[in-house]
């Protein structure tokens, strides 16, 4: 699936939730069940320090696609990361660079991507894009 | 007894809804809410007599100047300073502290010592670190114990004839601990050191008497005591303020200027360069008047009730741990749910319309001490109610259910 298709799929999934509680419970459960990053990559180098929660991101080029893994010490942040990873991972660098995160708005999680929220997510998305730029250069 | 119904009616913001729920505002230690009486003063200023002060001969300027200076007198009386010129308007506690730290740069030499407490707001440690770098003075820290109280016998050991300045907060923002500042001040004076007390967290709850305390410097922010943001005060004993050089150069702070020499204005203008927050200063005075009408004794008594009520209900939640268990503390409860990140708890509470602070509360060293990433902090003001605390408690229970 391409990024747009995955985003549409997520929007559809979220449209089934009746209220914020169901949306949040879903994210919390996502955050709890997913082992997102291998312990060896949970390093100081891979850390993005939000004021509130920490985020770790690791990227690897697999053929011509980037595989991202990430984690956070806060579970709601981690749930959102799981959603972002589902969208951005295993995609071509060019597609990652083109993509936006407007879908987050549509699934009612906009406030978590506010630059002033200090949970590390905005910096994480920036970091995903930086990896995409780096790997694209490498591929060319 | 406080008339809660009447008091709450003074605060228009308390009628608001957040995320479809009635707002429960428990982030008072960060910024308090503003009563209509203060809002009216702000509106009146901009509607009727907005003008620059101390300069014009015209009526508006005179009116603004009179009200601004009257507010200084209100602040003076409130803190029981000997002279009105011992009250310096600043943009807030941070500014006040920097002003003093900067002034001491010319008074300190290599090997002098500054003592700060382990309970500080971390942004307030930075000015002293900068001062030490500049002068070669040494920074020493009074440690705290597991309850979040300062270890006073360690303080005794730190004091000596090289100690030039002691800095501590009156009340800790992260834990609510009320520090024994009388003892801290007395002992510092015995070795000839000056004492600066950060009253940012104390002034919303108590009415400090700077002469009685015999404190050399005392600082506070209006926005934590029902006033607007961007204005605060510095009290300094006259002889100390005369000793300190000016902080910033500019208009207002000079008596005479030529290209070879400038003579500084007297107190308080020497420290008030440029056009100040005039409206803010006047509103600060109104905020102090408002709080005094409610009465600090009544405020302290009621807030203590809220604290006990909240503490009792919260500790019944299994896995909830409270940080800051000093005997003597204000209406702040800092806590965590076992195995749950404070940010997650705060996010769920926000969804329920409950405003708390999460994170390290600008007190990273304290969080490191307890080895936690932060806490959830609920801080209560005299306009909060037990029903709101009930909402918090059930919100925390809900967060626990969703997150564990
Ligand atoms: C103890 C303490 N000192 C200083 C400050 C800083 O105050 P301001 O931001 O108003 O300068 C705060 C505010 O959180 C505080 O709690």
Coordinates of N, CA, C and O and ligand atoms in Angstrom, one line a residue, chain B residues 29-30 92-95 97 121 123-124 169 171 173 198 200-201 221 223-224, ligand 1:
Chain B
X29 N -0.2 26.7 40.4 CA 1.2 27.0 40.7 C 1.9 27.5 39.5 O 3.0 28.2 39.6
X30 N 1.4 27.2 38.3 CA 2.1 27.8 37.1 C 1.6 29.2 36.9 O 2.4 30.1 36.7
X92 N 9.0 40.0 36.3 CA 8.6 38.7 37.0 C 9.8 38.2 37.8 O 10.9 38.8 37.9
X93 N 9.6 37.1 38.5 CA 10.6 36.5 39.4 C 11.9 36.3 38.6 O 13.0 36.6 39.2
X94 N 11.8 35.7 37.4 CA 13.1 35.4 36.7 C 13.9 36.7 36.5 O 15.1 36.7 36.7
X95 N 13.2 37.7 36.1 CA 13.9 39.0 35.8 C 14.5 39.5 37.1 O 15.7 40.0 37.2
X97 N 15.5 37.9 39.7 CA 16.6 37.1 40.2 C 17.9 37.4 39.3 O 19.0 37.6 39.8
X121 N 13.7 25.9 41.2 CA 13.3 26.0 39.8 C 14.6 26.0 39.0 O 15.4 26.8 39.3
X123 N 15.5 27.0 36.1 CA 15.9 28.2 35.4 C 16.5 29.2 36.4 O 17.3 30.1 36.0
X124 N 16.2 29.0 37.7 CA 16.8 30.0 38.6 C 18.2 29.6 39.1 O 18.8 30.3 39.9
X169 N 14.1 29.2 47.4 CA 12.7 29.6 47.3 C 12.0 29.5 48.7 O 12.5 28.7 49.6
X171 N 8.8 28.7 49.0 CA 8.0 27.4 48.8 C 8.4 26.8 47.5 O 8.5 27.5 46.5
X173 N 8.1 24.9 44.0 CA 7.1 24.8 43.0 C 6.7 23.3 42.7 O 5.6 23.0 42.4
X198 N 13.1 33.5 46.8 CA 12.2 33.5 45.7 C 10.8 33.1 46.2 O 10.6 32.0 46.6
X200 N 8.0 33.3 44.5 CA 7.0 33.1 43.5 C 5.9 32.2 43.9 O 4.7 32.5 43.6
X201 N 6.2 31.1 44.6 CA 5.2 30.1 45.0 C 4.6 30.4 46.3 O 3.6 29.8 46.7
X221 N 6.2 37.1 41.4 CA 5.5 37.3 40.1 C 4.0 37.6 40.3 O 3.4 36.9 41.1
X223 N 1.6 37.1 38.2 CA 0.7 36.1 37.5 C 0.4 34.9 38.4 O -0.4 34.1 38.0
X224 N 1.1 34.7 39.5 CA 0.8 33.6 40.3 C -0.1 34.0 41.5 O -0.5 33.3 42.3
Ligands
LIG1 C1 9.7 29.0 42.6 C2 9.6 29.7 41.3 N1 10.5 30.6 41.0 C3 10.5 31.3 39.8 C4 9.5 31.1 38.9 C5 9.5 31.8 37.6 O1 8.6 32.8 37.6 P1 8.4 33.7 36.3 O2 8.2 32.8 35.1 O3 7.1 34.5 36.6 O4 9.6 34.6 36.2 C6 8.5 30.1 39.1 C7 7.4 29.9 38.2 O5 7.1 28.8 37.9 C8 8.6 29.4 40.4 O6 7.6 28.5 40.7

